[in-house]
Amino acid sequence: MFFHIVLERNMQLHPRHFGRELREKLVSKLMKDVEGTCSGRHGFVVAITGIEDIGKGIIRDGTGFVTFPVKYLCVVFRPFKGEILEATVTMVNKMGFFAEAGPVQIFVSNHVKIQKDSEVRLKIIGTRVNATEIFCIGTIKDDFLGVISDPAGS
Amino acid sequence: MSGEEEENAAELKIGDEFLKAKCLMNCEVSLILDHKLEQLQAMSDDPSNQVSQVFEKSLQYVKRFSRYKNPDAVRQVRELLSRHQLAEFELCVLGNLCPETVEEAIAMVPSIKSRGRGHDDEAIEKMLNDMSLIKKFE
């Protein structure tokens, strides 16, 4: 599911950027740093849509770098166990198939004849999270789940 | 990790942080990302190297799986669903999947029945009908 949430991050900025464009520099660095990343807790950060607040900077001892706490509004994609969603089949093999729902990959095992590029409705039954990725296991064996449309049929 | 273990969207156990957060339907995400892409294109000549893979994949996904395309219809659907005392998460699952029957709606959002909010079958059916009407007149 996609969410619109406020996240916070401490941004370090080199003193050479201090000046009129400090805010712009901070925002563009924030976008570069966090857009496209993934954390187990908040999921994939798809896009930053606004800056809520930039706090007072604190000078770090010894380096001259300044740390600003920045609160920003962003669109994240976070899959949940038990969630039902639609996805596109990207690969089929002997064990099952892989489907994609936005940035996340979902593996579904043990299928009956499914084609690449089909659209399926599936339920997430497990998630595996590491530092930079979320991977899901899904099923299509339940009421109202399964293939919605396949490329040959349409 | 103990919180991770108990997670279950079918019972609306998605953690306090996400439960209170604003959920987005695919069609809403599509509008937001399109807007952002336009902004980026206006700012630079070569937007392709600015957007992340996550952005690109998400945009492709929401374009493919948006039930409502017209911004007015998107707003109407959210308005309609928000009248029914649904949690944000439930609202968006319904908006994304557009179930056609009461039975299907309950299978998609099992928590709708379990929280005692007076969602009888009739009320759900009315809601689903209204949703399909918006789609029809989009």
Short mmCIF file of C-alpha atoms in Angstrom, two decimals, chain A residues 9-15 17-18 25-26 29-30 33 58-61 63-70:
data_model
loop_
_atom_site.label_atom_id
_atom_site.label_comp_id
_atom_site.label_asym_id
_atom_site.label_seq_id
_atom_site.Cartn_x
_atom_site.Cartn_y
_atom_site.Cartn_z
CA ARG A 9 16.27 12.88 8.76
CA ASN A 10 19.39 14.59 10.02
CA MET A 11 21.17 16.15 7.08
CA GLN A 12 24.83 17.08 7.16
CA LEU A 13 25.86 19.99 5.04
CA HIS A 14 29.33 21.23 4.13
CA PRO A 15 30.01 24.86 5.09
CA HIS A 17 26.91 25.58 0.83
CA PHE A 18 26.03 28.13 3.48
CA LYS A 25 20.93 22.74 -1.35
CA LEU A 26 19.53 20.94 1.67
CA LYS A 29 20.60 16.71 -1.18
CA LEU A 30 17.70 15.21 0.75
CA ASP A 33 19.82 10.78 -0.44
CA ILE A 58 24.11 22.16 14.99
CA ILE A 59 27.81 22.55 14.21
CA ARG A 60 29.72 19.32 14.54
CA ASP A 61 32.90 19.45 16.55
CA THR A 63 34.64 19.26 11.02
CA GLY A 64 32.61 22.41 10.57
CA PHE A 65 29.81 20.39 9.02
CA VAL A 66 26.36 21.38 10.24
CA THR A 67 23.58 18.90 10.98
CA PHE A 68 20.02 20.01 10.21
CA PRO A 69 17.01 17.98 11.33
CA VAL A 70 14.66 17.98 8.32
#
